GROMACS .gro file of C-alpha atoms in nm:
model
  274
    1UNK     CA    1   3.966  21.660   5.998
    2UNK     CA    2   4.146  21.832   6.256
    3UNK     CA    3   3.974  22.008   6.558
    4UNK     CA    4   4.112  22.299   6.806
    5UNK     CA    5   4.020  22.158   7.161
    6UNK     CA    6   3.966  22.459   7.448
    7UNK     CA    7   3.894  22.762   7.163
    8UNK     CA    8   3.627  23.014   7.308
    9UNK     CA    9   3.294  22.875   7.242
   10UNK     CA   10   3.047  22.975   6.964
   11UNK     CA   11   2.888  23.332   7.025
   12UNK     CA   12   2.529  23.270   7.206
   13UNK     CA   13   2.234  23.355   7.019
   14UNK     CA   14   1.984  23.573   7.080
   15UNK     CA   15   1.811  23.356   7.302
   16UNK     CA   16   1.858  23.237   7.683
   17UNK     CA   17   1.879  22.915   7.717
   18UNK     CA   18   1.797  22.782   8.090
   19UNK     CA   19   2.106  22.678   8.224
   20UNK     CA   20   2.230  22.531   8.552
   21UNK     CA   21   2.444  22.838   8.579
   22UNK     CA   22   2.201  23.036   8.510
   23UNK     CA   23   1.909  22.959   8.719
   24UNK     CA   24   1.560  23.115   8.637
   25UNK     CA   25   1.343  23.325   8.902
   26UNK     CA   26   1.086  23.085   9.057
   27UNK     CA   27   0.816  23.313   8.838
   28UNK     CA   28   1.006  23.268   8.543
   29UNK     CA   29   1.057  22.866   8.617
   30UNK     CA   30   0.670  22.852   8.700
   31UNK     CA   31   0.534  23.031   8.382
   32UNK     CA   32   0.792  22.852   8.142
   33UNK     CA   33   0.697  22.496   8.319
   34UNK     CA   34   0.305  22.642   8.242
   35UNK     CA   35   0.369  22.745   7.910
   36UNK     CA   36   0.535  22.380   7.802
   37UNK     CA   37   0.251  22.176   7.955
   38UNK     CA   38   0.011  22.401   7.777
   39UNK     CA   39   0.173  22.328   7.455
   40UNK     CA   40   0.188  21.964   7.563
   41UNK     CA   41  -0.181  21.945   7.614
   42UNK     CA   42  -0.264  22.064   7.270
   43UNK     CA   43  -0.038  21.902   7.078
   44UNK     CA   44  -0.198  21.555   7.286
   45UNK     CA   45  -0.522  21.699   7.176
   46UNK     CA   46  -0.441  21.761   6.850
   47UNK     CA   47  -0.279  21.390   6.800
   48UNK     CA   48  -0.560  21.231   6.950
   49UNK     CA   49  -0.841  21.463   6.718
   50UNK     CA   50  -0.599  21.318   6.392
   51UNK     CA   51  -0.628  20.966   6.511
   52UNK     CA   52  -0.975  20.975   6.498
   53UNK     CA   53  -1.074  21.242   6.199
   54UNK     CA   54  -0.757  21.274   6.014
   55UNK     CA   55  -0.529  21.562   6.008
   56UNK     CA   56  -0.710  21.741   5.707
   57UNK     CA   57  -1.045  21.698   5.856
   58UNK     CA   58  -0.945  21.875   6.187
   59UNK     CA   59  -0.981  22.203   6.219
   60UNK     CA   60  -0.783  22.464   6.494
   61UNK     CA   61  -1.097  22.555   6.670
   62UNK     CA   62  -1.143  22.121   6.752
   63UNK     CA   63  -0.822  22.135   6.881
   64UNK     CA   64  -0.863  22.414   7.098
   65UNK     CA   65  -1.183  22.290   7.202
   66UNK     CA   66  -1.013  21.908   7.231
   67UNK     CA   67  -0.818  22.062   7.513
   68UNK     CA   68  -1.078  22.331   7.679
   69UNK     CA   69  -0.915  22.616   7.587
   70UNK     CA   70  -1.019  22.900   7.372
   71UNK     CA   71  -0.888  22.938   7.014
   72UNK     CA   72  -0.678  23.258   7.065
   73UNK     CA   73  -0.479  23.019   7.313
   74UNK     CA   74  -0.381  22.799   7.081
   75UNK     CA   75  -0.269  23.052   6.860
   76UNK     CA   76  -0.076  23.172   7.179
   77UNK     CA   77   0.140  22.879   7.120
   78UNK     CA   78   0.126  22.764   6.774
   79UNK     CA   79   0.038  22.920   6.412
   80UNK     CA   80  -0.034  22.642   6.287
   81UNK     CA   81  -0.217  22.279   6.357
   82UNK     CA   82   0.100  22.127   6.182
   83UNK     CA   83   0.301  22.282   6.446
   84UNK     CA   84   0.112  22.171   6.686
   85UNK     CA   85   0.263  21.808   6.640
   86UNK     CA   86   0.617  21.918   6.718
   87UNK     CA   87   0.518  22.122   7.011
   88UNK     CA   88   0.903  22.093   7.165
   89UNK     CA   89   1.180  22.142   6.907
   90UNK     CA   90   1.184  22.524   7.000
   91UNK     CA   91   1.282  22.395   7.382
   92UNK     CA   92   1.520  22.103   7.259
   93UNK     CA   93   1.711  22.293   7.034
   94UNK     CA   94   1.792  22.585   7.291
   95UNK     CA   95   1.866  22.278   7.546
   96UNK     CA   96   2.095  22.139   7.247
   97UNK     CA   97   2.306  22.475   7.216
   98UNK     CA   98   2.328  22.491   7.590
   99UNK     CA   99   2.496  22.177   7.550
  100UNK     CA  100   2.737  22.341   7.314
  101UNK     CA  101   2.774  22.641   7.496
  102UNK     CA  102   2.912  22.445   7.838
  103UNK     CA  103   3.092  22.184   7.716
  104UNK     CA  104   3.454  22.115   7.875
  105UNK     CA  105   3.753  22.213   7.675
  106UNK     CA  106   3.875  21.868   7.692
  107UNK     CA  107   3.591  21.722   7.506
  108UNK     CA  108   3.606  21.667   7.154
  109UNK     CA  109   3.387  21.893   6.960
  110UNK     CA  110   3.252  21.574   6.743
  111UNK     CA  111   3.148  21.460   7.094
  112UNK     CA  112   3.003  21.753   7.206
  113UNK     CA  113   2.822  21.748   6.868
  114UNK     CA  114   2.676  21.365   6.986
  115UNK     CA  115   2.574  21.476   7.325
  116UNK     CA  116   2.399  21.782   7.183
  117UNK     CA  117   2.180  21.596   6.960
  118UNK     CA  118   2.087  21.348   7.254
  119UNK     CA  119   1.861  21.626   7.356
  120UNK     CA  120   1.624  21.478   7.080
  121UNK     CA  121   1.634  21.186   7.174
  122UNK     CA  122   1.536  21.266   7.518
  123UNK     CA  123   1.229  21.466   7.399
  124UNK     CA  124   1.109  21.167   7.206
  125UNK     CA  125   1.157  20.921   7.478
  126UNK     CA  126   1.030  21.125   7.705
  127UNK     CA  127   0.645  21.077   7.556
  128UNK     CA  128   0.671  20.721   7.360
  129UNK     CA  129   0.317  20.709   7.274
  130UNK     CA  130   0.301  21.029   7.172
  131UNK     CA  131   0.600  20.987   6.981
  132UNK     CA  132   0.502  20.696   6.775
  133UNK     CA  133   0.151  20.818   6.704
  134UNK     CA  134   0.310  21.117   6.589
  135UNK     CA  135   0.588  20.948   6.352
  136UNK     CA  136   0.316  20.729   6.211
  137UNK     CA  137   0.134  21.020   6.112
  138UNK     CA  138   0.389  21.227   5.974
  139UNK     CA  139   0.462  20.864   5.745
  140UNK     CA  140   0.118  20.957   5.661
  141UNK     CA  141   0.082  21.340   5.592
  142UNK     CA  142   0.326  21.493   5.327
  143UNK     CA  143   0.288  21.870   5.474
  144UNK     CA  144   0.405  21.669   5.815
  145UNK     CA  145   0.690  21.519   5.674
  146UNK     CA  146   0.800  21.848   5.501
  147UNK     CA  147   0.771  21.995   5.854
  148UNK     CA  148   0.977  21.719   6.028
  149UNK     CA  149   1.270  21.803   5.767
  150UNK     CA  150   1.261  22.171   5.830
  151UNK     CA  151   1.292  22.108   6.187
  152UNK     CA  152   1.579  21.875   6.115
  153UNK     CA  153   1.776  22.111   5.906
  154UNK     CA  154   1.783  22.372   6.216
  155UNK     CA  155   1.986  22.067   6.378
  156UNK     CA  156   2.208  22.050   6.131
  157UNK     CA  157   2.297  22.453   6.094
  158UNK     CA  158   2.351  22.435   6.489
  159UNK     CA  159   2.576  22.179   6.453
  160UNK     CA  160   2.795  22.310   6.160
  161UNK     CA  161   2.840  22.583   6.338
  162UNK     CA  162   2.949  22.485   6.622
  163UNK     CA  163   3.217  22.201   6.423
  164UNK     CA  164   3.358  22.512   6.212
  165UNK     CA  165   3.434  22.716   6.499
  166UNK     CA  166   3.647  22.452   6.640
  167UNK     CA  167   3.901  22.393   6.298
  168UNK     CA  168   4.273  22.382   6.344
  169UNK     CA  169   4.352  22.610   6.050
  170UNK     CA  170   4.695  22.494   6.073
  171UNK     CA  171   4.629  22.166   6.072
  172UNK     CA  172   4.554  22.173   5.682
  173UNK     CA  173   4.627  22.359   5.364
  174UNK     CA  174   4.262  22.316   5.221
  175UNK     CA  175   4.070  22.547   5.453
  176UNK     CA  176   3.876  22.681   5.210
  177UNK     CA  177   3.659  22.313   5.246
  178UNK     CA  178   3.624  22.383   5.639
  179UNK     CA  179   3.248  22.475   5.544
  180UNK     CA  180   3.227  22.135   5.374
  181UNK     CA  181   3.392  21.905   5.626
  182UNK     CA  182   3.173  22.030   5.942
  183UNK     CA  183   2.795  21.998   5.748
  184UNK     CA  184   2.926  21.686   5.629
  185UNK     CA  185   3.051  21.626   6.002
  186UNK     CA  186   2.727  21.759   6.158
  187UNK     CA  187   2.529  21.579   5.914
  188UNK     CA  188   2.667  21.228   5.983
  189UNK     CA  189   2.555  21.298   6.327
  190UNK     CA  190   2.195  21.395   6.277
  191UNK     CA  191   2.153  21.119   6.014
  192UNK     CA  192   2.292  20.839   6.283
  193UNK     CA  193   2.047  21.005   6.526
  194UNK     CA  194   1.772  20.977   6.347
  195UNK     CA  195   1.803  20.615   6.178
  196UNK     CA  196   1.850  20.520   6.563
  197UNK     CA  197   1.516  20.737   6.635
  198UNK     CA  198   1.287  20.596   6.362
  199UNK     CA  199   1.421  20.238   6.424
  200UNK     CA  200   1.331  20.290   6.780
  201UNK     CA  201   0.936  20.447   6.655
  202UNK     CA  202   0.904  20.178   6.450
  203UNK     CA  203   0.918  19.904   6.754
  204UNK     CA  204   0.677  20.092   6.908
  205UNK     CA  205   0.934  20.272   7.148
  206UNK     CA  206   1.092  19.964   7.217
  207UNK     CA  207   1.431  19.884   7.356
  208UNK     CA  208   1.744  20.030   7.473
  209UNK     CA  209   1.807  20.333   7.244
  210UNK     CA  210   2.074  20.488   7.483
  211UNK     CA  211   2.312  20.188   7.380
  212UNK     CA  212   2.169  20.212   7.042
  213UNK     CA  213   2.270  20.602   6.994
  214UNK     CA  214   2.620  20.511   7.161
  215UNK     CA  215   2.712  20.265   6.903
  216UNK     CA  216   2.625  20.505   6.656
  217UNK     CA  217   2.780  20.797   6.730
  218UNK     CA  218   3.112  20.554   6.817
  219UNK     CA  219   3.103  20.484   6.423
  220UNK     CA  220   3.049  20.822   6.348
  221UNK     CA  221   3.317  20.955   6.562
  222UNK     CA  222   3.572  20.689   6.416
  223UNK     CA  223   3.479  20.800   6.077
  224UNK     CA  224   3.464  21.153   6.073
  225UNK     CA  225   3.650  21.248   6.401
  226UNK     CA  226   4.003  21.223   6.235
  227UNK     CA  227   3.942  21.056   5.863
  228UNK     CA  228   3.671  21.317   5.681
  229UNK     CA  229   4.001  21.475   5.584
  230UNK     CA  230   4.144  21.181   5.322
  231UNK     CA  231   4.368  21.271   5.106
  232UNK     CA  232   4.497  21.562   5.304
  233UNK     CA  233   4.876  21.580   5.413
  234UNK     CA  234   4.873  21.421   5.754
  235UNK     CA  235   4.865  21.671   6.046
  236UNK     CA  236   5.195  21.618   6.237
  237UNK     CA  237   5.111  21.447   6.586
  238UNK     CA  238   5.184  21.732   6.865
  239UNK     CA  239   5.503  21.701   6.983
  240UNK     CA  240   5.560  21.648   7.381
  241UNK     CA  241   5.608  21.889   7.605
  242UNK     CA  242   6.008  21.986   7.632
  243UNK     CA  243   6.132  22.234   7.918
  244UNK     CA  244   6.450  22.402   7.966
  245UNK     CA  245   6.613  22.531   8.267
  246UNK     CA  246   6.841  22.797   8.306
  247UNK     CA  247   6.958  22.924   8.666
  248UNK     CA  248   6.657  22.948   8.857
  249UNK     CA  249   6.432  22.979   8.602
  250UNK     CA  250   6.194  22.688   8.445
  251UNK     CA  251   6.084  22.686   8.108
  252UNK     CA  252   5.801  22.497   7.946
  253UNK     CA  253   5.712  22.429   7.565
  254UNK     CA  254   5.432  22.277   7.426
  255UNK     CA  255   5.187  22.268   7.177
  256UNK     CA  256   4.802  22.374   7.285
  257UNK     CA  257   4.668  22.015   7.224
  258UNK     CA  258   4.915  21.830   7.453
  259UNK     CA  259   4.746  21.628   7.709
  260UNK     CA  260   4.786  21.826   8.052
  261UNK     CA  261   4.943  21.552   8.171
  262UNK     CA  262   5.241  21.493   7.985
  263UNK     CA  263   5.293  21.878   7.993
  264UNK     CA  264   5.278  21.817   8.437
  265UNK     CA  265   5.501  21.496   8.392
  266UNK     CA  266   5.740  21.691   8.184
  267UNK     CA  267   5.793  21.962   8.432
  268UNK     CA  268   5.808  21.699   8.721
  269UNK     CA  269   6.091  21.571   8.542
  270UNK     CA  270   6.239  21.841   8.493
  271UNK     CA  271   6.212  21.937   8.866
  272UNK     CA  272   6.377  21.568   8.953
  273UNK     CA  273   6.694  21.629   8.749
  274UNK     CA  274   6.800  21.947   8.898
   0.00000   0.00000   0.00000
């Protein structure tokens, strides 16, 4: 599987994703910091209201009540009590496509893909009590678990977008399984992510999951990052920069994916023979 390093980046949704480039009015930052502690506070009432009753026998009003607010606020913020338990995907995923949105043209977009998804990760570890209550009881709760998957799957159709919009079409004669090779791609890398996560839950929120995810994604990005496309005619390996010089003029060739450097060493060579 060949990528294009350096094309334009995907087109950005609808939404506006806080960015350091971007920086929020202090109102904004103020009612958006008010908003997620709200939803924070609910969904800590809601987990602890589960713990003791059970998720069935809680109702909405409990939870609202739970966390001394009136019912229409918790509607405010959730439809649902089952949302209520994952109160930040909405925020991680928009932090996830920032990711996307700004990463360098020298990164590899399998890479990109990797650092995106950390985003998760960080929302989990962020809250490890929460988190572990919360993956115990969506072990526990089918309609949870359901939930959990859905929220997964919006991952997973970030991802594979982003992976097909960075294809060499040259690089191939098969591009009609492009579509294929970036879900499997973006797959791989949600899957790695979360056997790391729920490994990590299950120790009670345990132990260096930084390293954990690294050594993951390295296996992922040796496996997918150039050999998802087996049985495909090798793509030829870019050929180095070569410059010509006529009179006073210098000329320089080179394919897009040549390392900067060689295409600077090159013309510095170039430069010395003259």
């Amino acid at each position: 599987m060949q990528y294009v390093r350096g094309m334009s980046q995907p087109a950005k949704s609808s939404r506006t994703p806080a960015t350091p480039d971007a920086p929020e009015s202090a109102a904004g930052s103020r009612a958006a910091a008010q908003r997620l502690k709200m939803r924070r506070e609910l969904a800590a009432a809601a987990m602890e209201l589960f713990a003791t009753k059970g998720y069935e026998a809680t109702t909405v009003d409990e939870i609202a009540a739970q966390a001394g607010v009136a019912r229409r606020t918790f509607f405010r913020h959730f439809r649902s009590k089952e949302e209520a338990i994952f109160p930040d995907h909405d925020d991680t995923l928009i932090r996830a496509e920032a990711v996307l949105n700004a990463a360098p043209a020298h990164e590899h977009p399998l890479d990109t893909v990797c650092r995106g998804i950390k985003e998760v990760m960080k929302m989990y570890a962020a809250r490890p009590e929460i988190s572990v209550a919360r993956y115990k009881l969506t072990r526990e709760v089918p309609t949870l678990r359901e939930a959990e998957i859905a929220s997964v799957a919006r991952y997973e159709r970030l991802f594979t977008r982003y992976l097909l919009g960075h294809f060499d079409e040259h690089a191939h004669d098969d591009v009609g399984d492009d579509p294929l090779l970036a879900e499997v791609a973006a797959s791989a890398v949600v899957t790695a992510h979360n056997h790391v996560l729920r490994r990590w839950l299950r120790a009670g929120g345990q132990g260096d999951v930084e390293a954990q995810l690294d050594h993951a994604f390295a296996i992922v990005r040796k496996t997918f990052g150039a050999g998802i496309g087996i049985g495909r005619a090798a793509a030829p390996k870019p050929a180095p920069a070569s410059v010509a010089t006529q009179g006073e003029v210098l000329v320089t060739v080179a394919r897009t994916d040549v390392p900067l450097d060689e295409v600077m060493r090159a013309i510095e060579e170039a430069l010395k023979d003259r």
